[in-house]
Short mmCIF file of N, CA and C in Angstrom, two decimals:
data_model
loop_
_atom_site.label_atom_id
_atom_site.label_comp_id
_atom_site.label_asym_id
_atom_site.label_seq_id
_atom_site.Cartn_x
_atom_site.Cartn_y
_atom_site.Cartn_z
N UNK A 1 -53.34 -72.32 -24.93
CA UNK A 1 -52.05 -72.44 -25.54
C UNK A 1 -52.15 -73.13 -26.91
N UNK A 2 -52.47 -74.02 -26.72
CA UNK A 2 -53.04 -75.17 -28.23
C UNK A 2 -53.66 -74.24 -29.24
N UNK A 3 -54.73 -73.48 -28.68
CA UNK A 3 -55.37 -72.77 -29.71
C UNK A 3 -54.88 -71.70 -29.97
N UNK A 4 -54.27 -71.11 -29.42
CA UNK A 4 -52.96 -70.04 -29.84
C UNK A 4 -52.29 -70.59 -30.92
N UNK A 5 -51.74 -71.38 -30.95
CA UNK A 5 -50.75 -71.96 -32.13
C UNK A 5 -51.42 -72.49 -32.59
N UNK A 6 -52.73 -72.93 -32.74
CA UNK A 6 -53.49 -73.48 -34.17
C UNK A 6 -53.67 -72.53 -34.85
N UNK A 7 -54.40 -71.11 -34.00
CA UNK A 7 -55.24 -70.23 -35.10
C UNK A 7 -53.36 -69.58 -35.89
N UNK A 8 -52.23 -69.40 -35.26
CA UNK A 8 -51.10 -68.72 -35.50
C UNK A 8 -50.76 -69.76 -37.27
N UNK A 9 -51.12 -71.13 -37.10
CA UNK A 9 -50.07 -71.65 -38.01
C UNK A 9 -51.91 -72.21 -38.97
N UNK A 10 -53.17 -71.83 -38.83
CA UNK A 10 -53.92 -71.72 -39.24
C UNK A 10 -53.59 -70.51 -40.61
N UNK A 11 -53.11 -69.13 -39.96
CA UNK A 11 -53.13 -68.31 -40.81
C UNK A 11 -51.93 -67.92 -41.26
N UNK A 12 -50.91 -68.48 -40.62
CA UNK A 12 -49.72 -68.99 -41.72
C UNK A 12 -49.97 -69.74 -42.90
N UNK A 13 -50.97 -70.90 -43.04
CA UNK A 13 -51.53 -71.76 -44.23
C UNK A 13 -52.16 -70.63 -45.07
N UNK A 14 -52.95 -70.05 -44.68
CA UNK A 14 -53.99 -68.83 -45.24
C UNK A 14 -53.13 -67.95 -45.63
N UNK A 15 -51.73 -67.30 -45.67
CA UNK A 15 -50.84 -66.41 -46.12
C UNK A 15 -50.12 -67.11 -47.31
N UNK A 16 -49.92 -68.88 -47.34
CA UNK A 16 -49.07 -69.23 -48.30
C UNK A 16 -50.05 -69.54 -49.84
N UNK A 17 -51.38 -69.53 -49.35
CA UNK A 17 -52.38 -70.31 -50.36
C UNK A 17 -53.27 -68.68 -50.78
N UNK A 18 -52.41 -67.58 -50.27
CA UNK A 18 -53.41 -66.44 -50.23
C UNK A 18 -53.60 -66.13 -51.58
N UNK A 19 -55.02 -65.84 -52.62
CA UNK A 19 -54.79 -65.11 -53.61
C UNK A 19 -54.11 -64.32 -54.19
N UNK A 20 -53.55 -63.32 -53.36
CA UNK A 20 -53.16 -62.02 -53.83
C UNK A 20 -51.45 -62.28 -53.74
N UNK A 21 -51.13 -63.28 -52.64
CA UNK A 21 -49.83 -63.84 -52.91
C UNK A 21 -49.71 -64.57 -53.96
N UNK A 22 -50.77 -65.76 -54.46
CA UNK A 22 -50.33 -66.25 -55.87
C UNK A 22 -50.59 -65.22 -56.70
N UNK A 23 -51.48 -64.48 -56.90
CA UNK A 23 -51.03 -63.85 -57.88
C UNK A 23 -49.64 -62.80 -58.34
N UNK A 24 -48.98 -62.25 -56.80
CA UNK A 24 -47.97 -61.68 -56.85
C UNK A 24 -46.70 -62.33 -57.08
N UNK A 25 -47.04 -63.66 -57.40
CA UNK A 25 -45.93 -64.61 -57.90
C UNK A 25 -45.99 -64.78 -58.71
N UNK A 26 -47.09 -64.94 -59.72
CA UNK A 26 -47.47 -65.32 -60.85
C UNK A 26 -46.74 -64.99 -62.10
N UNK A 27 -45.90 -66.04 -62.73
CA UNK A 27 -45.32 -65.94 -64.23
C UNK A 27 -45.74 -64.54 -65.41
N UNK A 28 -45.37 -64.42 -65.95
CA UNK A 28 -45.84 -63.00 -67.12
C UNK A 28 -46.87 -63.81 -67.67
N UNK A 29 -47.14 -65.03 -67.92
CA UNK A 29 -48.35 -64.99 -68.08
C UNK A 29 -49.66 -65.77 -67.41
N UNK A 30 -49.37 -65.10 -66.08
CA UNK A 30 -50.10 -65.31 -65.11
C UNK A 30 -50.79 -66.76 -64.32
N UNK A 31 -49.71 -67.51 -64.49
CA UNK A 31 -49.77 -69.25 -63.80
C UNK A 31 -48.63 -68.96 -62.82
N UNK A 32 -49.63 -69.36 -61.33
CA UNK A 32 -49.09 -70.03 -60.49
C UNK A 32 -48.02 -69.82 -60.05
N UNK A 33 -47.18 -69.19 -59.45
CA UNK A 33 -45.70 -70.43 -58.73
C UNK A 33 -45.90 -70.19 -57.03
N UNK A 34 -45.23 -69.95 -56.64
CA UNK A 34 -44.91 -70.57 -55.53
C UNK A 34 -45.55 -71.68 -54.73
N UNK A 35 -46.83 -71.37 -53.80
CA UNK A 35 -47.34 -72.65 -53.49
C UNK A 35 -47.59 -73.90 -54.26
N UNK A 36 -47.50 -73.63 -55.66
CA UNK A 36 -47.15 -74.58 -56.50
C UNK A 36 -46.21 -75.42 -56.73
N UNK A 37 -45.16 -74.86 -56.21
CA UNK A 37 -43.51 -75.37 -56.19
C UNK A 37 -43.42 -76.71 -55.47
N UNK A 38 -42.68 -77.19 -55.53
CA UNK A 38 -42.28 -78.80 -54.90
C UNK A 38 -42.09 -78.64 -53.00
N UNK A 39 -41.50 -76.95 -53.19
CA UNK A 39 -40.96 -76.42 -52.01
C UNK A 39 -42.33 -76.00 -51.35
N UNK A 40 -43.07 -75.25 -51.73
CA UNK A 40 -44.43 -74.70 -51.70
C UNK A 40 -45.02 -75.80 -51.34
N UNK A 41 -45.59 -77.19 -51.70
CA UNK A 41 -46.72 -77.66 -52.15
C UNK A 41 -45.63 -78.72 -50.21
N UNK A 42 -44.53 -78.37 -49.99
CA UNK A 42 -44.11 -79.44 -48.86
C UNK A 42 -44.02 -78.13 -47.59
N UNK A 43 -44.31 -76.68 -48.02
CA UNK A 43 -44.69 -75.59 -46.52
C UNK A 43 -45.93 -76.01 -46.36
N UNK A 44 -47.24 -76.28 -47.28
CA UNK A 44 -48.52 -76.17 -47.10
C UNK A 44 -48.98 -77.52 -46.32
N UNK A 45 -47.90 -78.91 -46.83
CA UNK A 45 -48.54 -80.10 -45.91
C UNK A 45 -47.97 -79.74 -44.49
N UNK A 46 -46.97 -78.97 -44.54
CA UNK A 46 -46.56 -79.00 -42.93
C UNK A 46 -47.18 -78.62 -42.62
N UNK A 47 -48.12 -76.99 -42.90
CA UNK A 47 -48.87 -76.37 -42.10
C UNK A 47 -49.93 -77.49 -41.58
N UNK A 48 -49.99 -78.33 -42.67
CA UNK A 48 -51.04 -78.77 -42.17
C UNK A 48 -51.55 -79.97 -41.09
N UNK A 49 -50.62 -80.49 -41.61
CA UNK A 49 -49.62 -81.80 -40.39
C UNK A 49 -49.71 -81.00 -38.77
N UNK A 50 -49.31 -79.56 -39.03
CA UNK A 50 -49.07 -79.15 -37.65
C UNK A 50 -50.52 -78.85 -37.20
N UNK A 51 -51.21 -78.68 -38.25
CA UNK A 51 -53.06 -77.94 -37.86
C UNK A 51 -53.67 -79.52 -37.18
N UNK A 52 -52.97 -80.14 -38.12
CA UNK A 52 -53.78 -81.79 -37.42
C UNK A 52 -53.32 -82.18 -36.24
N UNK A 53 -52.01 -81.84 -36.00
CA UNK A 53 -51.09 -82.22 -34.76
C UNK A 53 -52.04 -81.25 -33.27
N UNK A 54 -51.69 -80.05 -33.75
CA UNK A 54 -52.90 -78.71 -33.09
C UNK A 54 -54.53 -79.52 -32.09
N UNK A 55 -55.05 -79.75 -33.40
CA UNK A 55 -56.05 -80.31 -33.22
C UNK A 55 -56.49 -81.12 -32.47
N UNK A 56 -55.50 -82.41 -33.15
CA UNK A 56 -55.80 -83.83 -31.65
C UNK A 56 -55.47 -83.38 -30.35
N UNK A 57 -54.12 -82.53 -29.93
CA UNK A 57 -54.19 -81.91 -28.96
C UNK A 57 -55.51 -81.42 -28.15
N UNK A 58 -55.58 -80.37 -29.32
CA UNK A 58 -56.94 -80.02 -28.10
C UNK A 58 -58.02 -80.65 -27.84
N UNK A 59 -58.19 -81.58 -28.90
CA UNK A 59 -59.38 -82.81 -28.71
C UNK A 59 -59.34 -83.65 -27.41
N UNK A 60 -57.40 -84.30 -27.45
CA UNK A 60 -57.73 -85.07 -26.14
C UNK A 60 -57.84 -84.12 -25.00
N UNK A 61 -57.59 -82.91 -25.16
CA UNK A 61 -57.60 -82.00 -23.60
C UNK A 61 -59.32 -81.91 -23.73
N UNK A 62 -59.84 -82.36 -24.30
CA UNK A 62 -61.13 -82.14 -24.47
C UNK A 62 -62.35 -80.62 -24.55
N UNK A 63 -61.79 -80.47 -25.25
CA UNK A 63 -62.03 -78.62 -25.95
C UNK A 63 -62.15 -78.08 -24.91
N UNK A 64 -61.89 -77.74 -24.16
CA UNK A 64 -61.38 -76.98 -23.19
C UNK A 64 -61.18 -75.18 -24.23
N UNK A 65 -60.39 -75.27 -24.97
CA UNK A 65 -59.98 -73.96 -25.54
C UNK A 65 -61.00 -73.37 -26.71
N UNK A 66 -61.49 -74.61 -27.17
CA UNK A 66 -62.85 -74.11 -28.28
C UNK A 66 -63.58 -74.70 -28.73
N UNK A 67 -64.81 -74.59 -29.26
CA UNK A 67 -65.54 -75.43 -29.32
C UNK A 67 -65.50 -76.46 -30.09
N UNK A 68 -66.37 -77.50 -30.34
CA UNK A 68 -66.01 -78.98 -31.15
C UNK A 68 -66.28 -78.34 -32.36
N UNK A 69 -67.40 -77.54 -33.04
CA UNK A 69 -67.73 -77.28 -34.04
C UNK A 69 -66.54 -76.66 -34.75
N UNK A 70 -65.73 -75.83 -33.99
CA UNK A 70 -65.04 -74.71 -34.93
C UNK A 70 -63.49 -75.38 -34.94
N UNK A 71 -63.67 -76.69 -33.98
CA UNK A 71 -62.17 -77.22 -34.24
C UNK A 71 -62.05 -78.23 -35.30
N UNK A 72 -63.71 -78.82 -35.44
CA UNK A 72 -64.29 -79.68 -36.63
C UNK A 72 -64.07 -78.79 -38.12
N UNK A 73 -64.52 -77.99 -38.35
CA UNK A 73 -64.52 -76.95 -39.19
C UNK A 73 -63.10 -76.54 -39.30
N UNK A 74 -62.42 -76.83 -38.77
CA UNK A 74 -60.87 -76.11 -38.91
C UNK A 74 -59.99 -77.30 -39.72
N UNK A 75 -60.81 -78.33 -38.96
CA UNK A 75 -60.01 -79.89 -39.25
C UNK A 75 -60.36 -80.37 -40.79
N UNK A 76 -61.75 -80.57 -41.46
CA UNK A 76 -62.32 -80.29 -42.35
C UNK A 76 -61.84 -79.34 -43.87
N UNK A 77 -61.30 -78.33 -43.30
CA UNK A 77 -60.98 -77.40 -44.12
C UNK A 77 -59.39 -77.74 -44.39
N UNK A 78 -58.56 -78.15 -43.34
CA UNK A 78 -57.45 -78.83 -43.61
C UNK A 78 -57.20 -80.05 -43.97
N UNK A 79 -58.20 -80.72 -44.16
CA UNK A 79 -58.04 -82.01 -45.12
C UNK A 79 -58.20 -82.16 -46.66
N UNK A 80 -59.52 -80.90 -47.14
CA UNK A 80 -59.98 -80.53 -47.96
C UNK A 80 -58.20 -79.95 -49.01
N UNK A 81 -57.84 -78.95 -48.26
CA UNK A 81 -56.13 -78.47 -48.74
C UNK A 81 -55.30 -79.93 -48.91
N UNK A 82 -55.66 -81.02 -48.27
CA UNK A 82 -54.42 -81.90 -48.32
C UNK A 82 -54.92 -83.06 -49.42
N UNK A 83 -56.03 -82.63 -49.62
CA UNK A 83 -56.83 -83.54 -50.80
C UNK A 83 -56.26 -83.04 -51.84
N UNK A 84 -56.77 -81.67 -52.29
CA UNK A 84 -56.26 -80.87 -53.53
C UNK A 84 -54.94 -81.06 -53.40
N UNK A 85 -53.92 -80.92 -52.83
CA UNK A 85 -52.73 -81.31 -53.03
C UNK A 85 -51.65 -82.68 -53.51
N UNK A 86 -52.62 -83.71 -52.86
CA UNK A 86 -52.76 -84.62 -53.49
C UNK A 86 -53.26 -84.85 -54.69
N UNK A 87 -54.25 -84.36 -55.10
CA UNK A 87 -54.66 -84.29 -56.25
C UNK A 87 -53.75 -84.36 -57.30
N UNK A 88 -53.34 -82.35 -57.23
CA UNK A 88 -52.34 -81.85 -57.59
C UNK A 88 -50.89 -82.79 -58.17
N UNK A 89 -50.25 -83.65 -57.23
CA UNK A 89 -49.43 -84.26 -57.24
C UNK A 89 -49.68 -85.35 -57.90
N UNK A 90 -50.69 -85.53 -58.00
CA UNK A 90 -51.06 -87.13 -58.60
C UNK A 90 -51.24 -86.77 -59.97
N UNK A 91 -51.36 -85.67 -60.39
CA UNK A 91 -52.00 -84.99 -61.82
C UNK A 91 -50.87 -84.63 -62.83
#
């Protein structure tokens, strides 16, 4: 169940940060918007809040649903997004 709704709101994150979606947003001269937006840049921490929320879940059930590596690797990759965003914001 846990990992059902990680990988679901996993690739909900992966649809809002998608290339081909920023670029199909992209200004006439080709910068950025949406995940960029104030609105954007507060869908992407949720996703990610919820990927971390996801996560500890299945950690304390004790991976039961998948392995440590690929829930490490999932966790990793969603901190990495919440760094750059921070970044972002701080910039």
């Amino acid at each position: 169940m846990f990992m059902e709704k990680l990988v679901r709101e996993t690739e909900r994150l992966s649809l809002i940060c998608s290339m081909l979606d920023t670029m199909r947003r992209a200004d006439k001269d080709r910068n950025a918007r949406g995940w960029t937006s104030p609105i954007g840049m507060l869908k992407i921490t949720r996703c990610c809040a919820m990927i971390c929320e996801l996560g500890t879940s299945i950690a304390k059930a004790g991976y039961r649903e998948c392995d440590r590596q690929a829930l490490e690797e999932i966790m990793r990759e969603t901190r990495q997004v919440l760094h750059l965003l921070n970044a972002r914001a701080a910039g």
